[in-house]
Coordinates of C-alpha atoms in Angstrom, one line a residue:
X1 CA -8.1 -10.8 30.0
X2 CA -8.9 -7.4 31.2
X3 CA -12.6 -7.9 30.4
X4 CA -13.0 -10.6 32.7
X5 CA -11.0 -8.3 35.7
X6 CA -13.4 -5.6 34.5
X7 CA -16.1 -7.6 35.0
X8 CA -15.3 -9.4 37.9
X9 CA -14.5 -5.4 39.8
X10 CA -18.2 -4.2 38.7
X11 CA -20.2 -7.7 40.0
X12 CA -17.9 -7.0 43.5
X13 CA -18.6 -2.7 43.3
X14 CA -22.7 -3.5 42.6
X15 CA -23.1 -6.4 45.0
X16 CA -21.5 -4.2 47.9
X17 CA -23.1 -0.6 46.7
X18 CA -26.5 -2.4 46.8
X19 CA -26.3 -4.3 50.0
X20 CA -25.2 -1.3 52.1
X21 CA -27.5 0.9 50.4
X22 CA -30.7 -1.9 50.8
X23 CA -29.5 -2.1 54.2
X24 CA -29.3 1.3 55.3
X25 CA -32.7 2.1 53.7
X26 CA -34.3 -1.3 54.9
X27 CA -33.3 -0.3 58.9
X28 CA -33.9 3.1 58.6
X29 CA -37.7 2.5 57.4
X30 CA -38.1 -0.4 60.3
X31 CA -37.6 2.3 63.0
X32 CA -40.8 3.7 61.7
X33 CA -43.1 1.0 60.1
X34 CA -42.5 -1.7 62.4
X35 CA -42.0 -1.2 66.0
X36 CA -43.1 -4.5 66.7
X37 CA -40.3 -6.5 67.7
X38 CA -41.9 -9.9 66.4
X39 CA -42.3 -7.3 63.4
X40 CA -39.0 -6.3 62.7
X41 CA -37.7 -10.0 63.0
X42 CA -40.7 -10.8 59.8
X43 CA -39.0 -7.6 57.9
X44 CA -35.4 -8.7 58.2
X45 CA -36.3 -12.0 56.4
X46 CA -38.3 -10.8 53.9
X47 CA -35.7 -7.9 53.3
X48 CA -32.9 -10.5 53.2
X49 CA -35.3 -11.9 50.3
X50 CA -36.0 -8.8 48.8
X51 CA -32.0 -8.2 48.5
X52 CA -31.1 -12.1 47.1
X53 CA -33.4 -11.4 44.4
X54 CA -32.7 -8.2 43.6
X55 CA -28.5 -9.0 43.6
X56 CA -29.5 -12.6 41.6
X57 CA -31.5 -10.4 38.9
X58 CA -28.9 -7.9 38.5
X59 CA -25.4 -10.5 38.5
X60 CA -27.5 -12.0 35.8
X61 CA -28.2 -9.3 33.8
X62 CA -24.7 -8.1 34.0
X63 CA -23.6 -12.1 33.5
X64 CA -25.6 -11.8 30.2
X65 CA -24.4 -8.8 29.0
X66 CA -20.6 -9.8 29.6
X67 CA -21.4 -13.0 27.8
X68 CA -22.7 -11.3 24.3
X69 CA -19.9 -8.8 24.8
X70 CA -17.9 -11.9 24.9
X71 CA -19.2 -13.4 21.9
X72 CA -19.1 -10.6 19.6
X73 CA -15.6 -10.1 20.7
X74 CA -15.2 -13.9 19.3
X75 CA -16.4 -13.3 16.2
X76 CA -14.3 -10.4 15.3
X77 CA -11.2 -12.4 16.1
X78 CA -12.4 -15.2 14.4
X79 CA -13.1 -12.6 11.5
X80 CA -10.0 -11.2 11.8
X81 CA -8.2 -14.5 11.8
X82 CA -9.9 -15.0 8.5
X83 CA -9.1 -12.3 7.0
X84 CA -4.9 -12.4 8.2
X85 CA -5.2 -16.4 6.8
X86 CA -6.7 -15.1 3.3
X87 CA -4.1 -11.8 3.3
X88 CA -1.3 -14.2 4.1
X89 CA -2.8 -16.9 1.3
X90 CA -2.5 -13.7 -0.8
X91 CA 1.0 -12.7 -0.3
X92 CA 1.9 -16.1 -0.7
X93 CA -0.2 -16.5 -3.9
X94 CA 1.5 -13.0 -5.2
X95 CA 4.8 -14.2 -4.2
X96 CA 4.9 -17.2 -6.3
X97 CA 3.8 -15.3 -9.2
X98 CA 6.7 -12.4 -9.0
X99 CA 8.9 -15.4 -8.5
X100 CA 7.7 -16.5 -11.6
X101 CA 7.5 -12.6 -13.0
X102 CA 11.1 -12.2 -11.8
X103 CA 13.1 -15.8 -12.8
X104 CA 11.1 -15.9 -16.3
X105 CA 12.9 -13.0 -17.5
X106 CA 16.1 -13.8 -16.1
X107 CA 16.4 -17.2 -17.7
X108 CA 15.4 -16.0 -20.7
X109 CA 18.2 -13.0 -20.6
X110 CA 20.6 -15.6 -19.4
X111 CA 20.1 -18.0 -22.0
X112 CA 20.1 -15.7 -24.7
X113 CA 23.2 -14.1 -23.6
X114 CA 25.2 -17.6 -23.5
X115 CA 24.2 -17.9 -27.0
X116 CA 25.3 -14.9 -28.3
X117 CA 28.8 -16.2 -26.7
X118 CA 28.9 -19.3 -28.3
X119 CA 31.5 -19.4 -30.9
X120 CA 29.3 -21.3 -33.1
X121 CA 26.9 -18.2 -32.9
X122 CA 24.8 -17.9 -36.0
X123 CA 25.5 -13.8 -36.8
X124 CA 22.1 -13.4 -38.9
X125 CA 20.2 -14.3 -35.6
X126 CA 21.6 -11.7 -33.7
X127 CA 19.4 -9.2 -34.3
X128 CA 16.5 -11.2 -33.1
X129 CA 18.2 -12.9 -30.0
X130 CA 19.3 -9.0 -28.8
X131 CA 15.1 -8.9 -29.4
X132 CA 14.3 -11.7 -27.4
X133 CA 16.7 -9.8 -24.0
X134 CA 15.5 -6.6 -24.8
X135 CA 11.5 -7.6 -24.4
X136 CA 12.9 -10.1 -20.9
X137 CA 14.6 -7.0 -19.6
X138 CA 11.7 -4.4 -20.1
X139 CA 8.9 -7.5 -18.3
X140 CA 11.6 -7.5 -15.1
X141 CA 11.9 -3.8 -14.9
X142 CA 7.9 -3.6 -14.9
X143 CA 7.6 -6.1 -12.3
X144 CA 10.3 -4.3 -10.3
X145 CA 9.0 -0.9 -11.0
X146 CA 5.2 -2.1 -10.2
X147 CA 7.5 -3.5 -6.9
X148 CA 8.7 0.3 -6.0
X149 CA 5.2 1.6 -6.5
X150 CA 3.4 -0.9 -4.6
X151 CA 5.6 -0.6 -1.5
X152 CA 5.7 3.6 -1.7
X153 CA 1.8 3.4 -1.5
X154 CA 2.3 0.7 1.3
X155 CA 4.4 3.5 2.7
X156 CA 2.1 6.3 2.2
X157 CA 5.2 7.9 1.0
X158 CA 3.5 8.7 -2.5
X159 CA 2.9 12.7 -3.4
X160 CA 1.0 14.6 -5.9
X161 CA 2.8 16.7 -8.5
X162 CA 0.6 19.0 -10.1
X163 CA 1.5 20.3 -13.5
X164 CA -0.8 22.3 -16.4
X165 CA -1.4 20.3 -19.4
X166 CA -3.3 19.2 -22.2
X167 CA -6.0 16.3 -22.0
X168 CA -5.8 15.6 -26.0
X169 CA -2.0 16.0 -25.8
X170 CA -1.6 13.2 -23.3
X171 CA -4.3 10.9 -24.6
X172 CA -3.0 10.9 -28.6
X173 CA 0.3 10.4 -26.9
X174 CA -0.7 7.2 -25.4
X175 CA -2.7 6.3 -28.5
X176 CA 0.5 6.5 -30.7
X177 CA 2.5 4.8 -28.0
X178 CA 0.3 1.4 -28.0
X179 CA -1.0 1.7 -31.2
X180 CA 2.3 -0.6 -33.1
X181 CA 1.1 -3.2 -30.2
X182 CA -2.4 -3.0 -30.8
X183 CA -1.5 -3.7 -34.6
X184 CA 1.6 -6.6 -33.7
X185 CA -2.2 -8.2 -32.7
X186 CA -4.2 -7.4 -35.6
X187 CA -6.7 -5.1 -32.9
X188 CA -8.4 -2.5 -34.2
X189 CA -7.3 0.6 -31.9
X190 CA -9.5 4.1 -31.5
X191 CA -9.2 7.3 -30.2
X192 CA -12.4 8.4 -28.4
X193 CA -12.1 12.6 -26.7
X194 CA -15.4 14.0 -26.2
X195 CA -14.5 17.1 -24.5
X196 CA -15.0 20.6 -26.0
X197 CA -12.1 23.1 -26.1
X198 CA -12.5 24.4 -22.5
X199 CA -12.2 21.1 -21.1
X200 CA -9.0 19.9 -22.4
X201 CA -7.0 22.2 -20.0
X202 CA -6.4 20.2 -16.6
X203 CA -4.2 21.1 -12.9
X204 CA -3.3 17.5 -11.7
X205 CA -0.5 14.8 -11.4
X206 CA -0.2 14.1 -15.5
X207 CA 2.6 11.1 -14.7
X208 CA -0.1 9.3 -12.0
X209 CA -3.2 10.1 -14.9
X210 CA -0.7 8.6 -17.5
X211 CA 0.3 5.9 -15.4
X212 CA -3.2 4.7 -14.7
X213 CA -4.5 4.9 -18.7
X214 CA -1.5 2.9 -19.5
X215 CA -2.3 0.4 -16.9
X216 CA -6.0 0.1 -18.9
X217 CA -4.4 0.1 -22.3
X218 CA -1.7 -2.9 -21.1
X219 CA -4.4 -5.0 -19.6
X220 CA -6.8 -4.6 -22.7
X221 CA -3.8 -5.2 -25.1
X222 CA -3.0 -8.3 -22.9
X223 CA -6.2 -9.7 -22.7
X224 CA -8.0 -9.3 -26.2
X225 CA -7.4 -11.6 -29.6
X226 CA -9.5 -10.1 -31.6
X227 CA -11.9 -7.1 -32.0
X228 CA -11.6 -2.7 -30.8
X229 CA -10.0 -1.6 -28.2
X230 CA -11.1 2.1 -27.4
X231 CA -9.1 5.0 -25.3
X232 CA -11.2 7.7 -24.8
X233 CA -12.2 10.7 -22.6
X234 CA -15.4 12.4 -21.9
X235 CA -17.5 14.8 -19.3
X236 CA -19.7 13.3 -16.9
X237 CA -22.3 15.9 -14.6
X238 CA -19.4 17.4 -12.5
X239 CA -16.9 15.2 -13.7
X240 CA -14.6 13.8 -16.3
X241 CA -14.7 10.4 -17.3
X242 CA -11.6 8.5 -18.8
X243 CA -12.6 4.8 -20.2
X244 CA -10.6 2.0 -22.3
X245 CA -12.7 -0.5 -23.7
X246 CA -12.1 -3.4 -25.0
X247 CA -13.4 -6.8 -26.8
X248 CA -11.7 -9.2 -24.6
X249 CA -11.9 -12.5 -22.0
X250 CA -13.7 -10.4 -19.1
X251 CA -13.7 -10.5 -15.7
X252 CA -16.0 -13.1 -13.4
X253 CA -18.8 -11.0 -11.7
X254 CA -17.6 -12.8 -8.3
X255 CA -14.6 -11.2 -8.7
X256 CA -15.1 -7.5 -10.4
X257 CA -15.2 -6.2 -6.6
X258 CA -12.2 -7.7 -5.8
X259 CA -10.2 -6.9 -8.9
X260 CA -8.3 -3.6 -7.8
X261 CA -7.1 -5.0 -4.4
X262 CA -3.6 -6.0 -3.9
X263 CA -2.3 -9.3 -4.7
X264 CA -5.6 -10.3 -6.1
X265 CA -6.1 -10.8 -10.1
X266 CA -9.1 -11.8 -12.1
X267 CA -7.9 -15.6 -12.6
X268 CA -4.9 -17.1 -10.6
X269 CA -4.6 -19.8 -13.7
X270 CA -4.0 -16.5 -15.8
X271 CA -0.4 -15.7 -14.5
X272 CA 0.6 -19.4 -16.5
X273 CA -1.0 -17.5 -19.8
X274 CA -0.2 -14.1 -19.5
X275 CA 2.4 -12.5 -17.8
X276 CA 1.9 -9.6 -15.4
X277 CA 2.5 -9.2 -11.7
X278 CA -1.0 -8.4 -10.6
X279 CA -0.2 -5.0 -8.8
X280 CA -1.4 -2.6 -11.5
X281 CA -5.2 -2.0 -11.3
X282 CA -3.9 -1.9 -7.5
X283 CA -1.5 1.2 -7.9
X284 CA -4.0 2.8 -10.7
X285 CA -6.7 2.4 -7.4
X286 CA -4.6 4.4 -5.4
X287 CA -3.4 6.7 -8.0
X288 CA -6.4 7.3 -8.6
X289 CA -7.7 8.3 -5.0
X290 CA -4.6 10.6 -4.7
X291 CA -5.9 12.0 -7.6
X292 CA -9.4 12.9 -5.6
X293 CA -11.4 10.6 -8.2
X294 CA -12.8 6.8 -8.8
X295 CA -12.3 4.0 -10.9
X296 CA -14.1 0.7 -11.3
X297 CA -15.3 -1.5 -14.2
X298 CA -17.8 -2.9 -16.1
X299 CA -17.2 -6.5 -17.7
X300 CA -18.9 -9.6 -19.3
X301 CA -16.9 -13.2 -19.3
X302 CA -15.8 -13.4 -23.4
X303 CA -17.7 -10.0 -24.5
X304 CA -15.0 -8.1 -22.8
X305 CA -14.4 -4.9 -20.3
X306 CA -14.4 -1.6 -20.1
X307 CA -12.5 0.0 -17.3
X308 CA -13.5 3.6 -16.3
X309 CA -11.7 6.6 -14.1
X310 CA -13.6 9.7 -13.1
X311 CA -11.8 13.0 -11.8
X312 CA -13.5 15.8 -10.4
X313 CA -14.5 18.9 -13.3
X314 CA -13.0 21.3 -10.5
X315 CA -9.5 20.1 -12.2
X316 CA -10.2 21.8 -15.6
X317 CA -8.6 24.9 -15.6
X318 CA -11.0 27.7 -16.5
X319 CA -9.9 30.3 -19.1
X320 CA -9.5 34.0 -18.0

């Protein structure tokens, strides 16, 4: 290893630098303090002490401080072995979910496709068979456009498109959009915008503020049963403040910071009762710092969530 050859070169350079200086010094002050040659015989020995003590101190020293070097390199492999075992136990968690995300779908596309060949293919159930493909075809293409997205931001290949538009525009859009969900579940749904006139006006990426809102309204709709869900906008200090609330299961304070990383979800048991890859709140993360902004959460287990994202003010644009 190249600290031990590092180490062993400095002991070798200090040892030798020290015992020709010690002896230069040591015979050019005998010439003058002892011209006694029973003298200078005493002052050899005890300066052949002298230097054995002073090289044993100093090898030690420099012995002690290779050792802790050597040691806190240890532990930041070992932590870094950690961390690679619980990335891979991850990826390896993540990967039998999309398995399950992707085949789920598939068989049920492929199963309700052989019945609509059958011959003996009931015609008043066609309507709700072409239902049944049509909702297993749109859960594949989110897991394979969550896919896409994940491995651009991987790639740092994602950019920023900035576009003009209106705040209460995008968010009534987004109410009408899950609103016929929100009511499939008997979920009370409400609008919330608390921003005056001149802040509804905004210069950013509308498809990656869209993108992570939906991502909020999706999760609340998936995990609630009962009770409000609330999508709603309002200003902060210097900021702007985005929130969905909602009235459902909650998220484990052991795992709230750990909840927007990749290929980690709230509950590995959930993927068996809800489907979902588990990359979203990880692309709305890094949506959201594209964006120049923040996001977190604040949640209760079985009182429910509310998930929040705040963009800088400096986005509103200011009327002339």
């Amino acid at each position: 290893m190249n600290w031990k050859r590092d180490f062993e070169f400095r002991i070798t350079c200090i040892y030798l630098i020290l015992g020709i200086i010690w002896i230069l010094t040591s015979d050019f002050l005998v010439k003058f303090l002892a011209p006694d040659i029973n003298k200078v015989s005493q002052f050899q020995s005890f300066k052949g002490v002298v230097f054995v003590l002073l090289s044993a101190c100093v090898i030690y020293l420099l012995a002690r401080h290779y050792r802790n070097k050597q040691q806190v390199i240890k532990k930041r492999l070992i932590k870094a072995r950690k961390k690679a075992e619980n990335n891979e136990r991850l990826k390896s968690a993540f990967l039998a979910n999309l398995s399950h995300e992707v085949r789920t779908p598939m068989n049920g596309i492929l199963g309700f496709v052989s019945l609509l060949e059958d011959p003996d293919f009931q015609k008043e159930e066609h309507s709700s068979y072409l239902k049944y493909v049509k909702m297993s075809s749109e859960r594949m293409l989110m897991t394979l456009n969550d896919i896409i997205e994940i491995s651009h931001i991987e790639s740092n290949l994602m950019e920023v498109q900035i576009t003009e538009f209106n705040l209460r525009e995008l968010l009534s859009q987004l109410y009408e959009l899950y609103l016929p969900a929100a009511n499939d579940k008997q979920l009370n749904f409400e609008l919330d915008i608390q921003l005056s006139d001149d802040k509804l006006l905004v210069s950013t990426d509308r498809y990656k503020l869209e993108s992570i809102l939906k991502n909020f309204v999706k999760n609340a709709l998936k995990f609630s049963s009962a009770g409000t869900i609330v999508l709603g906008a309002k200003a902060s200090k210097s900021e702007l403040e985005f929130f969905v609330k909602d009235n459902g299961i909650g998220i484990p304070s052991r795992l709230q910071k750990k909840i927007f990383d990749r290929f980690v979800q709230g509950d590995s048991t959930i993927t068996r009762s809800y489907e979902g890859s588990g990359l979203g709140l990880a692309i709305a993360k890094a949506y959201a710092g594209l964006l120049g902004g923040t996001i977190g959460l604040e949640s209760e287990e079985d009182k429910g969530s509310t998930f929040w994202l705040k963009l800088p003010d400096s986005l509103i644009v200011k009327p002339v």
